[in-house]
């Protein structure tokens, strides 16, 4: 629904663009060839965040031979593999200014790529790099934005609260 209601900010659902905005090595899955110089492992996932959920078709791939079986999937992207525990922050913005945020820390134990629990507290702090990204790319936006990251690299953005947020 947020995708339809905020067409000016739909670009945030393009996970490839989100990676490119941070200078993360990435590209479309169908653009990878056997002889490309790509540092494996890589992470592949659906490109469009508003069309997917629950880590469906998300895989860590260690070499081109293992990548071949996924090449038939449509609208997929790849990025360098970012090791680390995931976290996310919900922000409330008014005219591009952050007026409130709450950060969710994820468990290190996961089932696949899904955390077993989230720790939610007003004492949790967001990363300054996330606020800088918001200031740069969401100036003028009023509403909710959710950023998911590993370490200080944003991996997904939505203009809605976290599920269960």
PDB file of C-alpha atoms in Angstrom:
ATOM      1  CA  UNK A   1       0.000   0.000   0.000  1.00  0.00           C
ATOM      2  CA  UNK A   2       2.833   2.405   0.833  1.00  0.00           C
ATOM      3  CA  UNK A   3       4.351   1.747  -2.594  1.00  0.00           C
ATOM      4  CA  UNK A   4       1.125   2.969  -4.217  1.00  0.00           C
ATOM      5  CA  UNK A   5       0.627   5.928  -1.877  1.00  0.00           C
ATOM      6  CA  UNK A   6       4.150   7.394  -2.173  1.00  0.00           C
ATOM      7  CA  UNK A   7       5.152   7.106  -5.862  1.00  0.00           C
ATOM      8  CA  UNK A   8       7.833   9.809  -5.482  1.00  0.00           C
ATOM      9  CA  UNK A   9       9.706   7.538  -3.053  1.00  0.00           C
ATOM     10  CA  UNK A  10       9.164   4.148  -4.748  1.00  0.00           C
ATOM     11  CA  UNK A  11      12.859   4.024  -5.642  1.00  0.00           C
ATOM     12  CA  UNK A  12      13.654   2.801  -2.120  1.00  0.00           C
ATOM     13  CA  UNK A  13      12.082  -0.577  -2.924  1.00  0.00           C
ATOM     14  CA  UNK A  14      14.760  -1.224  -5.556  1.00  0.00           C
ATOM     15  CA  UNK A  15      17.329  -3.182  -3.515  1.00  0.00           C
ATOM     16  CA  UNK A  16      19.836  -2.905  -6.361  1.00  0.00           C
ATOM     17  CA  UNK A  17      19.600   0.893  -6.220  1.00  0.00           C
ATOM     18  CA  UNK A  18      19.930   0.780  -2.400  1.00  0.00           C
ATOM     19  CA  UNK A  19      23.205  -1.161  -2.781  1.00  0.00           C
ATOM     20  CA  UNK A  20      24.451   1.149  -5.543  1.00  0.00           C
ATOM     21  CA  UNK A  21      23.692   4.217  -3.397  1.00  0.00           C
ATOM     22  CA  UNK A  22      26.203   2.860  -0.857  1.00  0.00           C
ATOM     23  CA  UNK A  23      28.791   1.736  -3.420  1.00  0.00           C
ATOM     24  CA  UNK A  24      28.280  -1.948  -2.582  1.00  0.00           C
ATOM     25  CA  UNK A  25      29.431  -4.368  -5.315  1.00  0.00           C
ATOM     26  CA  UNK A  26      26.217  -5.561  -6.939  1.00  0.00           C
ATOM     27  CA  UNK A  27      24.307  -6.136 -10.158  1.00  0.00           C
ATOM     28  CA  UNK A  28      21.474  -8.039 -11.757  1.00  0.00           C
ATOM     29  CA  UNK A  29      21.651 -11.798 -11.567  1.00  0.00           C
ATOM     30  CA  UNK A  30      21.226 -12.232 -15.305  1.00  0.00           C
ATOM     31  CA  UNK A  31      24.252  -9.973 -15.927  1.00  0.00           C
ATOM     32  CA  UNK A  32      26.743 -12.381 -14.281  1.00  0.00           C
ATOM     33  CA  UNK A  33      28.830 -14.491 -16.656  1.00  0.00           C
ATOM     34  CA  UNK A  34      31.202 -17.328 -15.826  1.00  0.00           C
ATOM     35  CA  UNK A  35      34.336 -15.290 -16.590  1.00  0.00           C
ATOM     36  CA  UNK A  36      33.327 -12.181 -14.611  1.00  0.00           C
ATOM     37  CA  UNK A  37      35.668 -11.274 -11.794  1.00  0.00           C
ATOM     38  CA  UNK A  38      33.291 -11.475  -8.859  1.00  0.00           C
ATOM     39  CA  UNK A  39      34.477 -12.071  -5.328  1.00  0.00           C
ATOM     40  CA  UNK A  40      32.442 -14.954  -3.969  1.00  0.00           C
ATOM     41  CA  UNK A  41      30.524 -15.505  -1.801  1.00  0.00           C
ATOM     42  CA  UNK A  42      27.726 -13.272  -3.026  1.00  0.00           C
ATOM     43  CA  UNK A  43      24.174 -12.899  -1.816  1.00  0.00           C
ATOM     44  CA  UNK A  44      21.295 -13.169  -4.282  1.00  0.00           C
ATOM     45  CA  UNK A  45      17.736 -12.026  -3.651  1.00  0.00           C
ATOM     46  CA  UNK A  46      14.683 -10.570  -5.364  1.00  0.00           C
ATOM     47  CA  UNK A  47      15.385  -7.035  -6.554  1.00  0.00           C
ATOM     48  CA  UNK A  48      12.042  -5.423  -5.695  1.00  0.00           C
ATOM     49  CA  UNK A  49      11.199  -5.194  -1.985  1.00  0.00           C
ATOM     50  CA  UNK A  50       7.510  -4.417  -2.433  1.00  0.00           C
ATOM     51  CA  UNK A  51       6.974  -7.684  -4.320  1.00  0.00           C
ATOM     52  CA  UNK A  52       8.577 -10.152  -1.895  1.00  0.00           C
ATOM     53  CA  UNK A  53       8.619 -11.190   1.742  1.00  0.00           C
ATOM     54  CA  UNK A  54      10.003 -13.770   4.175  1.00  0.00           C
ATOM     55  CA  UNK A  55      13.450 -14.126   2.568  1.00  0.00           C
ATOM     56  CA  UNK A  56      12.022 -16.138  -0.338  1.00  0.00           C
ATOM     57  CA  UNK A  57      14.682 -16.784  -3.014  1.00  0.00           C
ATOM     58  CA  UNK A  58      17.492 -15.392  -0.842  1.00  0.00           C
ATOM     59  CA  UNK A  59      20.710 -17.400  -1.037  1.00  0.00           C
ATOM     60  CA  UNK A  60      24.394 -17.150  -0.194  1.00  0.00           C
ATOM     61  CA  UNK A  61      26.252 -18.424  -3.256  1.00  0.00           C
ATOM     62  CA  UNK A  62      29.899 -19.493  -3.074  1.00  0.00           C
ATOM     63  CA  UNK A  63      30.808 -19.938  -6.770  1.00  0.00           C
ATOM     64  CA  UNK A  64      29.516 -19.550 -10.317  1.00  0.00           C
ATOM     65  CA  UNK A  65      28.772 -23.268 -10.643  1.00  0.00           C
ATOM     66  CA  UNK A  66      26.317 -23.041  -7.736  1.00  0.00           C
ATOM     67  CA  UNK A  67      24.871 -19.796  -9.123  1.00  0.00           C
ATOM     68  CA  UNK A  68      23.818 -21.422 -12.408  1.00  0.00           C
ATOM     69  CA  UNK A  69      20.756 -23.106 -10.921  1.00  0.00           C
ATOM     70  CA  UNK A  70      19.352 -19.696  -9.875  1.00  0.00           C
ATOM     71  CA  UNK A  71      20.002 -17.847 -13.142  1.00  0.00           C
ATOM     72  CA  UNK A  72      16.508 -18.697 -14.425  1.00  0.00           C
ATOM     73  CA  UNK A  73      14.849 -16.699 -11.615  1.00  0.00           C
ATOM     74  CA  UNK A  74      13.437 -13.359 -12.818  1.00  0.00           C
ATOM     75  CA  UNK A  75      13.971  -9.924 -11.245  1.00  0.00           C
ATOM     76  CA  UNK A  76      16.875 -11.054  -9.093  1.00  0.00           C
ATOM     77  CA  UNK A  77      19.972  -9.176  -7.989  1.00  0.00           C
ATOM     78  CA  UNK A  78      23.261  -9.991  -6.343  1.00  0.00           C
ATOM     79  CA  UNK A  79      25.483  -8.123  -3.939  1.00  0.00           C
ATOM     80  CA  UNK A  80      28.685  -8.814  -2.125  1.00  0.00           C
ATOM     81  CA  UNK A  81      28.002 -10.995   0.900  1.00  0.00           C
ATOM     82  CA  UNK A  82      27.869  -8.884   4.056  1.00  0.00           C
ATOM     83  CA  UNK A  83      28.696 -10.956   7.092  1.00  0.00           C
ATOM     84  CA  UNK A  84      27.159  -9.825  10.352  1.00  0.00           C
ATOM     85  CA  UNK A  85      23.988  -9.798  12.392  1.00  0.00           C
ATOM     86  CA  UNK A  86      21.023  -8.005  10.912  1.00  0.00           C
ATOM     87  CA  UNK A  87      19.232  -5.137  12.626  1.00  0.00           C
ATOM     88  CA  UNK A  88      16.599  -2.646  11.582  1.00  0.00           C
ATOM     89  CA  UNK A  89      15.260   0.746  12.520  1.00  0.00           C
ATOM     90  CA  UNK A  90      11.847   2.318  12.046  1.00  0.00           C
ATOM     91  CA  UNK A  91      11.977   6.091  11.590  1.00  0.00           C
ATOM     92  CA  UNK A  92       9.270   8.721  11.675  1.00  0.00           C
ATOM     93  CA  UNK A  93      10.129  11.592   9.337  1.00  0.00           C
ATOM     94  CA  UNK A  94       8.516  15.011   8.955  1.00  0.00           C
ATOM     95  CA  UNK A  95       9.681  16.934   5.880  1.00  0.00           C
ATOM     96  CA  UNK A  96      12.789  14.751   5.730  1.00  0.00           C
ATOM     97  CA  UNK A  97      13.721  15.296   9.385  1.00  0.00           C
ATOM     98  CA  UNK A  98      13.920  12.314  11.731  1.00  0.00           C
ATOM     99  CA  UNK A  99      11.622  12.996  14.684  1.00  0.00           C
ATOM    100  CA  UNK A 100      11.614   9.506  16.185  1.00  0.00           C
ATOM    101  CA  UNK A 101      13.300   6.148  15.712  1.00  0.00           C
ATOM    102  CA  UNK A 102      13.253   2.718  17.291  1.00  0.00           C
ATOM    103  CA  UNK A 103      15.881   0.088  16.547  1.00  0.00           C
ATOM    104  CA  UNK A 104      15.362  -3.668  16.614  1.00  0.00           C
ATOM    105  CA  UNK A 105      18.388  -5.860  17.344  1.00  0.00           C
ATOM    106  CA  UNK A 106      18.169  -9.358  15.850  1.00  0.00           C
ATOM    107  CA  UNK A 107      19.256 -12.611  17.420  1.00  0.00           C
ATOM    108  CA  UNK A 108      22.508 -14.055  16.132  1.00  0.00           C
ATOM    109  CA  UNK A 109      20.763 -17.440  15.887  1.00  0.00           C
ATOM    110  CA  UNK A 110      18.703 -17.693  12.736  1.00  0.00           C
ATOM    111  CA  UNK A 111      16.558 -20.139  10.835  1.00  0.00           C
ATOM    112  CA  UNK A 112      17.827 -19.687   7.312  1.00  0.00           C
ATOM    113  CA  UNK A 113      17.955 -15.896   7.014  1.00  0.00           C
ATOM    114  CA  UNK A 114      15.172 -15.285   9.543  1.00  0.00           C
ATOM    115  CA  UNK A 115      16.039 -14.238  13.102  1.00  0.00           C
ATOM    116  CA  UNK A 116      14.662 -16.216  16.027  1.00  0.00           C
ATOM    117  CA  UNK A 117      13.879 -13.092  18.047  1.00  0.00           C
ATOM    118  CA  UNK A 118      14.217  -9.286  18.042  1.00  0.00           C
ATOM    119  CA  UNK A 119      15.220  -7.139  21.005  1.00  0.00           C
ATOM    120  CA  UNK A 120      13.231  -3.898  21.029  1.00  0.00           C
ATOM    121  CA  UNK A 121      14.108  -1.151  23.490  1.00  0.00           C
ATOM    122  CA  UNK A 122      14.152   2.635  23.548  1.00  0.00           C
ATOM    123  CA  UNK A 123      17.798   2.254  24.649  1.00  0.00           C
ATOM    124  CA  UNK A 124      18.754   0.663  21.299  1.00  0.00           C
ATOM    125  CA  UNK A 125      20.546   3.137  19.068  1.00  0.00           C
ATOM    126  CA  UNK A 126      20.476   3.481  15.325  1.00  0.00           C
ATOM    127  CA  UNK A 127      23.700   3.840  13.378  1.00  0.00           C
ATOM    128  CA  UNK A 128      24.710   7.387  12.358  1.00  0.00           C
ATOM    129  CA  UNK A 129      25.381   6.177   8.791  1.00  0.00           C
ATOM    130  CA  UNK A 130      21.696   5.249   8.448  1.00  0.00           C
ATOM    131  CA  UNK A 131      20.573   8.737   9.435  1.00  0.00           C
ATOM    132  CA  UNK A 132      22.992  10.237   6.905  1.00  0.00           C
ATOM    133  CA  UNK A 133      21.547   8.017   4.172  1.00  0.00           C
ATOM    134  CA  UNK A 134      18.004   9.094   5.086  1.00  0.00           C
ATOM    135  CA  UNK A 135      19.006  12.762   5.074  1.00  0.00           C
ATOM    136  CA  UNK A 136      20.544  12.382   1.621  1.00  0.00           C
ATOM    137  CA  UNK A 137      17.858  10.351  -0.143  1.00  0.00           C
ATOM    138  CA  UNK A 138      14.587  11.058   1.694  1.00  0.00           C
ATOM    139  CA  UNK A 139      14.700  14.818   2.062  1.00  0.00           C
ATOM    140  CA  UNK A 140      11.178  16.202   2.067  1.00  0.00           C
ATOM    141  CA  UNK A 141       9.558  12.849   2.895  1.00  0.00           C
ATOM    142  CA  UNK A 142       6.966  12.718   5.690  1.00  0.00           C
ATOM    143  CA  UNK A 143       5.994   9.308   6.986  1.00  0.00           C
ATOM    144  CA  UNK A 144       7.487   6.048   8.174  1.00  0.00           C
ATOM    145  CA  UNK A 145      10.613   4.434   6.776  1.00  0.00           C
ATOM    146  CA  UNK A 146      12.136   1.119   7.776  1.00  0.00           C
ATOM    147  CA  UNK A 147      15.807   0.368   7.131  1.00  0.00           C
ATOM    148  CA  UNK A 148      17.245  -3.126   7.465  1.00  0.00           C
ATOM    149  CA  UNK A 149      21.007  -3.440   7.611  1.00  0.00           C
ATOM    150  CA  UNK A 150      23.928  -5.705   8.280  1.00  0.00           C
ATOM    151  CA  UNK A 151      26.699  -3.880  10.085  1.00  0.00           C
ATOM    152  CA  UNK A 152      26.347  -0.350   8.675  1.00  0.00           C
ATOM    153  CA  UNK A 153      25.234  -1.415   5.181  1.00  0.00           C
ATOM    154  CA  UNK A 154      21.564  -0.971   4.329  1.00  0.00           C
ATOM    155  CA  UNK A 155      20.188  -4.086   2.660  1.00  0.00           C
ATOM    156  CA  UNK A 156      16.504  -3.194   2.358  1.00  0.00           C
ATOM    157  CA  UNK A 157      14.275  -0.118   2.697  1.00  0.00           C
ATOM    158  CA  UNK A 158      10.501   0.161   3.002  1.00  0.00           C
ATOM    159  CA  UNK A 159       8.230   3.142   3.485  1.00  0.00           C
ATOM    160  CA  UNK A 160       6.251   1.351   6.148  1.00  0.00           C
ATOM    161  CA  UNK A 161       6.896   0.138   9.682  1.00  0.00           C
ATOM    162  CA  UNK A 162       8.523  -3.199  10.330  1.00  0.00           C
ATOM    163  CA  UNK A 163       6.107  -6.082  10.355  1.00  0.00           C
ATOM    164  CA  UNK A 164       4.975  -6.218  13.943  1.00  0.00           C
ATOM    165  CA  UNK A 165       6.424  -2.737  14.536  1.00  0.00           C
TER     166      UNK A 165
END
